[in-house]
Structures are given as structure tokens and as C-alpha cells.
Amino acid sequence: MIPSWLPASLPSPPEHTWYLGVVPVRAYAVALLAGIVVAAWVTMSRWRARGGDPWDVVNLAFWMVPFGIVGARVHHVLSLPGTYFGPGADPLAALRVWEGGLSFWGALAFGALGAWIGCRTRGLRLSSFADALAPGLFLGQAVGRLGSWFNQELYGPPTDLPWAVEIAREHLVTNPATGVAYPEGTTFHPTFAYEILWYLAAAGVLLFLDRRFKFGHGRVFWAYVVLYTLGRVWIEMMRIDETEILLGLRLNVWTSVVLGLVALAVSAVLARRFPQREESVEREPGPATTGPVPETMRRA
């Protein structure tokens, strides 16, 4: 029995945009930027502990963040083409990132490309940087996901649990069982909140594993992928927003299962090949290189 002193449900924020004069300040963008700052701060600390220069993280962020945002939006738009390019759709809505709709897989792929370019130009190991980044990435995602609460999106099926979230009429999605929008006053599972809790717990697990076993050569990052995909499967199974369906399951569920299995396999191979952490975060010189990477090249 639910105690009488608990609220019947949790309200959503009434506004997601504020104005400084004529300049809009959007909660989704603020949460996203705050998440980036948190991830960078944690990564700088971990990078320093591994022998790297904390300012490397700042420089690499200038590559990763723009690549990641573009990739996140591109993948989201391509996964729902009818929403942006179908009959009666507004193609320009594909550019309005602040309205929500960022794909993690697009962000990860393009962000990794940006990190690879940045590491190559600075003579750093991408695997070492990925290991330093992984726990902070979970924490940054937890902060960034708060933007979904303000946008009243990414919620699950109806429920009357005391932590159910209230959704305004204009943000109600279609009930897949009836084909019409849920009635006003319906409360839902806050799957975005479940996702935040999963990220916080997963970050703790990564920090424990890294401290206990001294993972290196990308093993922390691949453990991150395993934990992320594991959580994404059950969270995606709860969500009721529109998405592509493949063989009766959401496309992101299949993607998570496949990538989770790949991450497990890669983790097993790395554990056998590299039981010890690498001694330096700098890349080994290539065949045509004599001597260490010049300091001016790394700091340029």
C-alpha cells in the first residue's frame, strides 16, 4: 500500500525555455552543456591520474563535441525520416536540435571520429583517452538526460506509482493499442529518470572496476559499452514514443543487443592480450618516426 503522505505523481516542469531579453535559454541545451562540462571535468581528473595533461581533454573536446552533436542529430533524423521529410512534415525541423531528438549511437560514432582525429594530431593513445572518458561520459549523460524531463519526452507506459510523471496535453503520445493520444491527466513511467539512475550506478561500477583491476588499452571503455547497452535494452522496452520497429522490437533494442555482444567479445580479447595497463598515454612512434613525438606537436 502506498503511504498517504507520498504525492500521487510528479509534475513536469511547466516551461522548457526562458528568455534573457530576446535571447531564448532552452533547458535541453543547458542540460546538454552541463553534461559536457561534468564529463570533461571528470575526464580531466582521470587523465591526469594516468599521466596525461588535463588540457589535452579540453583540446580533444573541441573535436569531439561538434562531431558528436552533428552525429547525434543526423542519426536521429535518418532513423525517423517520415517525421522530417514525410507528407506534411517540416524539413527545417531537422535543424532544431533544441526541441530534442539526439541519437546516442550517432553521437558516439561521430564523437569517436572526432576523438581519433584529435588524438592523432596530438600524439595520444585513443584507447587511453577512451578509458579516462568512460565514467565521466556516464555522469555527463545523466546530467544531460534532465533535458528530457523539461521537454516532457522519453517516458514509458501509464502507471499510478507515486513517482509517475505528469505530462502536459500537448506532449502526449499516441497509445499504440488504440491509435489515439492518451487522455489528459494520464501519468507515466519516467523512463528518463530510470536512465539517469542507471547511468549513475554504471559510473560507480566502472570506477570500482578500474580502481580494482587497473584496466587499460580501452577495457574501461568497452565495459562502458556493455553496461550502456544492457541498460538501454530494458529502458527501450519501456518507452512508448514512436520509433522504427524491426521483427517486433524497437530498432534500438536490436542495436543494443548486437553492440553489447560485440563489446563483450572485444573485452574478452583485450583482457587476454593486455592484462596490464599501458605505461604511457602517448602513442608509440610509427616506423617512419625516430624518437618521441615533439612537444611542440603535442601542444600545438
Tab-separated table of C-alpha atoms in Angstrom:
chain	number	residue	atom	x	y	z
A	1	MET	CA	0.000	0.000	0.000
A	2	ILE	CA	1.320	3.449	-0.940
A	3	PRO	CA	1.664	5.817	2.083
A	4	SER	CA	-0.806	8.674	2.065
A	5	TRP	CA	1.922	11.275	2.538
A	6	LEU	CA	3.508	10.441	-0.827
A	7	PRO	CA	2.407	12.546	-3.821
A	8	ALA	CA	0.164	10.832	-6.347
A	9	SER	CA	2.577	11.781	-9.147
A	10	LEU	CA	5.482	14.054	-10.013
A	11	PRO	CA	4.865	17.175	-12.104
A	12	SER	CA	6.870	18.011	-15.188
A	13	PRO	CA	8.453	21.465	-15.407
A	14	PRO	CA	5.868	23.901	-16.810
A	15	GLU	CA	8.434	25.580	-19.074
A	16	HIS	CA	11.432	24.429	-21.063
A	17	THR	CA	12.531	27.816	-22.399
A	18	TRP	CA	13.291	31.098	-20.672
A	19	TYR	CA	14.267	34.425	-22.180
A	20	LEU	CA	17.088	36.824	-21.400
A	21	GLY	CA	15.620	39.760	-23.253
A	22	VAL	CA	15.055	38.317	-26.713
A	23	VAL	CA	17.597	35.502	-26.288
A	24	PRO	CA	15.983	32.088	-25.618
A	25	VAL	CA	17.600	29.867	-22.978
A	26	ARG	CA	16.438	26.307	-23.507
A	27	ALA	CA	16.577	23.763	-20.691
A	28	TYR	CA	17.534	20.978	-23.097
A	29	ALA	CA	20.591	22.900	-24.288
A	30	VAL	CA	21.543	23.892	-20.729
A	31	ALA	CA	21.348	20.268	-19.580
A	32	LEU	CA	23.393	19.147	-22.583
A	33	LEU	CA	26.104	21.736	-21.948
A	34	ALA	CA	26.147	20.959	-18.219
A	35	GLY	CA	26.593	17.276	-19.040
A	36	ILE	CA	29.539	18.089	-21.306
A	37	VAL	CA	31.167	20.135	-18.523
A	38	VAL	CA	30.699	17.334	-15.982
A	39	ALA	CA	32.106	14.717	-18.369
A	40	ALA	CA	35.103	16.928	-19.181
A	41	TRP	CA	35.822	17.679	-15.502
A	42	VAL	CA	35.799	14.002	-14.510
A	43	THR	CA	37.867	13.055	-17.552
A	44	MET	CA	40.479	15.724	-16.803
A	45	SER	CA	40.961	14.285	-13.325
A	46	ARG	CA	41.263	10.727	-14.615
A	47	TRP	CA	43.536	11.767	-17.491
A	48	ARG	CA	45.888	13.492	-15.050
A	49	ALA	CA	45.961	10.351	-12.896
A	50	ARG	CA	47.076	8.369	-15.951
A	51	GLY	CA	49.941	10.763	-16.618
A	52	GLY	CA	48.322	12.988	-19.220
A	53	ASP	CA	47.991	16.755	-19.406
A	54	PRO	CA	44.442	17.758	-18.316
A	55	TRP	CA	44.362	20.398	-21.046
A	56	ASP	CA	44.522	17.588	-23.595
A	57	VAL	CA	40.904	16.881	-22.634
A	58	VAL	CA	39.858	20.449	-23.392
A	59	ASN	CA	41.566	20.360	-26.768
A	60	LEU	CA	40.047	16.998	-27.647
A	61	ALA	CA	36.614	18.259	-26.613
A	62	PHE	CA	36.810	20.850	-29.389
A	63	TRP	CA	36.916	17.921	-31.796
A	64	MET	CA	34.502	15.583	-30.049
A	65	VAL	CA	31.625	17.864	-29.071
A	66	PRO	CA	30.793	19.340	-32.515
A	67	PHE	CA	31.265	15.952	-34.182
A	68	GLY	CA	29.105	14.290	-31.534
A	69	ILE	CA	26.232	16.776	-31.740
A	70	VAL	CA	26.136	16.618	-35.538
A	71	GLY	CA	26.274	12.827	-35.495
A	72	ALA	CA	23.578	12.584	-32.840
A	73	ARG	CA	21.183	14.717	-34.846
A	74	VAL	CA	21.969	13.142	-38.211
A	75	HIS	CA	21.366	9.619	-36.915
A	76	HIS	CA	18.129	10.661	-35.188
A	77	VAL	CA	16.766	12.298	-38.342
A	78	LEU	CA	17.751	9.359	-40.541
A	79	SER	CA	16.114	6.909	-38.136
A	80	LEU	CA	12.781	8.790	-38.365
A	81	PRO	CA	12.733	10.126	-41.942
A	82	GLY	CA	8.950	10.374	-42.109
A	83	THR	CA	8.896	12.797	-39.185
A	84	TYR	CA	11.037	15.333	-41.027
A	85	PHE	CA	10.606	14.597	-44.724
A	86	GLY	CA	7.247	12.841	-44.983
A	87	PRO	CA	3.924	14.327	-46.174
A	88	GLY	CA	3.133	17.492	-44.242
A	89	ALA	CA	6.489	17.433	-42.413
A	90	ASP	CA	8.749	20.435	-41.935
A	91	PRO	CA	12.281	19.595	-43.159
A	92	LEU	CA	13.696	22.596	-41.296
A	93	ALA	CA	12.687	20.886	-38.035
A	94	ALA	CA	15.673	18.601	-38.599
A	95	LEU	CA	17.873	21.576	-37.699
A	96	ARG	CA	16.048	22.443	-34.467
A	97	VAL	CA	18.197	20.400	-32.093
A	98	TRP	CA	16.874	22.261	-29.037
A	99	GLU	CA	13.467	20.627	-29.497
A	100	GLY	CA	15.011	17.257	-28.608
A	101	GLY	CA	15.911	14.250	-30.679
A	102	LEU	CA	19.566	13.246	-30.349
A	103	SER	CA	20.730	9.721	-31.061
A	104	PHE	CA	23.342	8.321	-28.698
A	105	TRP	CA	24.731	5.981	-31.346
A	106	GLY	CA	25.275	8.855	-33.756
A	107	ALA	CA	26.936	10.893	-31.018
A	108	LEU	CA	29.202	8.000	-30.063
A	109	ALA	CA	30.264	7.219	-33.641
A	110	PHE	CA	30.919	10.805	-34.712
A	111	GLY	CA	32.368	11.749	-31.315
A	112	ALA	CA	34.793	8.821	-31.552
A	113	LEU	CA	35.825	10.046	-35.000
A	114	GLY	CA	36.495	13.500	-33.577
A	115	ALA	CA	38.469	11.996	-30.678
A	116	TRP	CA	40.514	9.894	-33.096
A	117	ILE	CA	41.408	12.950	-35.169
A	118	GLY	CA	42.306	14.916	-32.048
A	119	CYS	CA	44.428	12.118	-30.598
A	120	ARG	CA	46.250	11.642	-33.904
A	121	THR	CA	47.139	15.318	-34.119
A	122	ARG	CA	48.425	15.348	-30.516
A	123	GLY	CA	50.232	12.018	-30.478
A	124	LEU	CA	47.949	10.410	-27.882
A	125	ARG	CA	46.510	6.925	-27.497
A	126	LEU	CA	42.821	6.891	-28.334
A	127	SER	CA	42.307	3.809	-26.142
A	128	SER	CA	43.841	5.565	-23.121
A	129	PHE	CA	41.648	8.598	-23.634
A	130	ALA	CA	38.539	6.442	-24.058
A	131	ASP	CA	39.301	4.711	-20.746
A	132	ALA	CA	39.675	8.051	-18.983
A	133	LEU	CA	36.459	9.329	-20.548
A	134	ALA	CA	34.102	6.407	-19.906
A	135	PRO	CA	32.942	7.053	-16.287
A	136	GLY	CA	32.610	10.781	-16.943
A	137	LEU	CA	30.596	10.010	-20.055
A	138	PHE	CA	28.035	8.171	-17.928
A	139	LEU	CA	27.850	11.086	-15.488
A	140	GLY	CA	27.534	13.591	-18.304
A	141	GLN	CA	24.725	11.565	-19.854
A	142	ALA	CA	22.928	11.514	-16.503
A	143	VAL	CA	23.024	15.308	-16.310
A	144	GLY	CA	22.107	15.779	-19.961
A	145	ARG	CA	19.099	13.466	-19.680
A	146	LEU	CA	17.444	16.008	-17.364
A	147	GLY	CA	16.653	17.918	-20.537
A	148	SER	CA	14.137	15.213	-21.432
A	149	TRP	CA	12.240	15.951	-18.213
A	150	PHE	CA	11.880	19.599	-19.219
A	151	ASN	CA	10.896	18.622	-22.767
A	152	GLN	CA	8.388	16.065	-21.404
A	153	GLU	CA	9.673	13.296	-23.669
A	154	LEU	CA	11.005	9.742	-23.471
A	155	TYR	CA	8.508	8.486	-20.912
A	156	GLY	CA	7.164	4.964	-20.521
A	157	PRO	CA	3.728	3.361	-20.251
A	158	PRO	CA	0.969	4.667	-17.967
A	159	THR	CA	1.304	3.964	-14.248
A	160	ASP	CA	-0.162	5.182	-10.957
A	161	LEU	CA	3.047	4.711	-8.952
A	162	PRO	CA	3.942	7.707	-6.741
A	163	TRP	CA	6.931	8.589	-8.933
A	164	ALA	CA	4.836	8.612	-12.115
A	165	VAL	CA	5.395	11.739	-14.164
A	166	GLU	CA	2.668	14.109	-15.308
A	167	ILE	CA	2.712	15.057	-18.989
A	168	ALA	CA	1.020	18.113	-20.475
A	169	ARG	CA	-1.629	17.522	-23.118
A	170	GLU	CA	0.499	18.848	-25.992
A	171	HIS	CA	3.249	16.328	-25.204
A	172	LEU	CA	1.076	13.211	-25.000
A	173	VAL	CA	1.970	10.478	-27.482
A	174	THR	CA	-0.308	8.024	-29.233
A	175	ASN	CA	-1.430	4.929	-27.384
A	176	PRO	CA	-0.188	2.075	-29.612
A	177	ALA	CA	-3.130	-0.087	-28.507
A	178	THR	CA	-5.837	2.396	-29.586
A	179	GLY	CA	-4.141	4.609	-32.161
A	180	VAL	CA	-5.229	7.798	-30.354
A	181	ALA	CA	-3.413	10.066	-27.912
A	182	TYR	CA	-3.517	9.198	-24.233
A	183	PRO	CA	-6.173	11.181	-22.345
A	184	GLU	CA	-5.148	14.280	-20.448
A	185	GLY	CA	-4.279	13.509	-16.825
A	186	THR	CA	-2.616	10.170	-17.592
A	187	THR	CA	0.639	9.675	-15.689
A	188	PHE	CA	3.589	7.660	-16.981
A	189	HIS	CA	6.754	5.838	-16.010
A	190	PRO	CA	9.618	8.406	-16.060
A	191	THR	CA	11.977	6.262	-18.108
A	192	PHE	CA	14.368	9.184	-18.450
A	193	ALA	CA	14.728	9.121	-14.633
A	194	TYR	CA	15.361	5.372	-14.684
A	195	GLU	CA	18.025	6.029	-17.296
A	196	ILE	CA	19.666	8.657	-15.091
A	197	LEU	CA	19.809	6.234	-12.154
A	198	TRP	CA	21.282	3.535	-14.390
A	199	TYR	CA	23.994	5.914	-15.601
A	200	LEU	CA	24.947	6.908	-12.050
A	201	ALA	CA	25.139	3.276	-10.926
A	202	ALA	CA	27.102	2.264	-14.038
A	203	ALA	CA	29.616	5.082	-13.490
A	204	GLY	CA	30.200	3.742	-9.978
A	205	VAL	CA	30.754	0.231	-11.342
A	206	LEU	CA	33.304	1.483	-13.883
A	207	LEU	CA	35.214	3.454	-11.262
A	208	PHE	CA	35.317	0.401	-8.988
A	209	LEU	CA	36.489	-1.944	-11.758
A	210	ASP	CA	39.144	0.486	-12.939
A	211	ARG	CA	40.476	1.058	-9.419
A	212	ARG	CA	40.404	-2.635	-8.537
A	213	PHE	CA	41.814	-4.162	-11.744
A	214	LYS	CA	43.741	-1.256	-13.343
A	215	PHE	CA	42.080	-1.656	-16.727
A	216	GLY	CA	43.890	-0.267	-19.756
A	217	HIS	CA	44.048	-0.444	-23.568
A	218	GLY	CA	40.366	0.502	-23.926
A	219	ARG	CA	38.964	-2.039	-21.460
A	220	VAL	CA	37.154	0.602	-19.364
A	221	PHE	CA	35.506	1.988	-22.466
A	222	TRP	CA	34.308	-1.410	-23.672
A	223	ALA	CA	32.966	-2.145	-20.185
A	224	TYR	CA	31.099	1.151	-20.574
A	225	VAL	CA	29.551	-0.107	-23.835
A	226	VAL	CA	28.493	-3.359	-22.151
A	227	LEU	CA	26.807	-1.531	-19.262
A	228	TYR	CA	25.233	1.088	-21.510
A	229	THR	CA	23.700	-1.441	-23.893
A	230	LEU	CA	22.488	-3.602	-21.015
A	231	GLY	CA	20.590	-0.659	-19.549
A	232	ARG	CA	19.416	0.570	-22.923
A	233	VAL	CA	17.689	-2.736	-23.692
A	234	TRP	CA	15.284	-2.647	-20.744
A	235	ILE	CA	14.775	1.116	-20.924
A	236	GLU	CA	13.932	0.949	-24.650
A	237	MET	CA	11.490	-1.876	-23.942
A	238	MET	CA	9.583	0.505	-21.631
A	239	ARG	CA	9.471	3.557	-23.877
A	240	ILE	CA	6.315	4.259	-25.887
A	241	ASP	CA	7.454	7.089	-28.168
A	242	GLU	CA	7.396	6.497	-31.918
A	243	THR	CA	10.382	4.711	-33.435
A	244	GLU	CA	11.332	2.159	-36.068
A	245	ILE	CA	10.242	-1.435	-35.308
A	246	LEU	CA	12.154	-4.460	-36.585
A	247	LEU	CA	10.824	-8.002	-36.059
A	248	GLY	CA	8.533	-6.811	-33.297
A	249	LEU	CA	11.198	-4.943	-31.319
A	250	ARG	CA	12.399	-1.354	-31.326
A	251	LEU	CA	15.400	-0.855	-33.602
A	252	ASN	CA	17.451	0.495	-30.688
A	253	VAL	CA	16.874	-2.762	-28.797
A	254	TRP	CA	18.414	-4.762	-31.641
A	255	THR	CA	21.249	-2.264	-31.922
A	256	SER	CA	21.968	-2.526	-28.202
A	257	VAL	CA	21.933	-6.328	-28.246
A	258	VAL	CA	24.335	-6.537	-31.190
A	259	LEU	CA	26.744	-3.897	-29.884
A	260	GLY	CA	26.584	-5.328	-26.371
A	261	LEU	CA	27.667	-8.741	-27.666
A	262	VAL	CA	30.436	-7.132	-29.715
A	263	ALA	CA	31.626	-5.228	-26.650
A	264	LEU	CA	31.701	-8.433	-24.590
A	265	ALA	CA	33.776	-10.160	-27.254
A	266	VAL	CA	36.196	-7.247	-27.569
A	267	SER	CA	36.517	-7.051	-23.774
A	268	ALA	CA	37.431	-10.744	-23.612
A	269	VAL	CA	40.092	-10.354	-26.324
A	270	LEU	CA	41.592	-7.268	-24.675
A	271	ALA	CA	41.673	-8.978	-21.269
A	272	ARG	CA	43.781	-11.786	-22.744
A	273	ARG	CA	46.074	-9.583	-24.802
A	274	PHE	CA	46.539	-6.692	-22.372
A	275	PRO	CA	46.237	-7.829	-18.733
A	276	GLN	CA	48.216	-4.758	-17.608
A	277	ARG	CA	47.536	-1.068	-18.084
A	278	GLU	CA	49.696	0.760	-20.646
A	279	GLU	CA	52.607	2.735	-19.222
A	280	SER	CA	52.039	5.914	-21.242
A	281	VAL	CA	49.088	7.734	-22.754
A	282	GLU	CA	51.241	8.766	-25.704
A	283	ARG	CA	51.210	6.802	-28.927
A	284	GLU	CA	54.243	4.765	-29.845
A	285	PRO	CA	56.205	6.310	-32.738
A	286	GLY	CA	55.429	4.831	-36.151
A	287	PRO	CA	58.002	3.100	-38.375
A	288	ALA	CA	58.987	6.348	-40.072
A	289	THR	CA	59.400	8.230	-36.805
A	290	THR	CA	62.682	8.438	-34.934
A	291	GLY	CA	62.380	9.439	-31.317
A	292	PRO	CA	59.425	10.668	-29.299
A	293	VAL	CA	56.675	12.916	-30.591
A	294	PRO	CA	57.943	16.521	-30.346
A	295	GLU	CA	56.464	18.545	-27.509
A	296	THR	CA	55.504	21.318	-29.924
A	297	MET	CA	53.428	18.848	-31.938
A	298	ARG	CA	51.557	17.596	-28.856
A	299	ARG	CA	50.794	21.082	-27.551
A	300	ALA	CA	50.124	22.833	-30.878
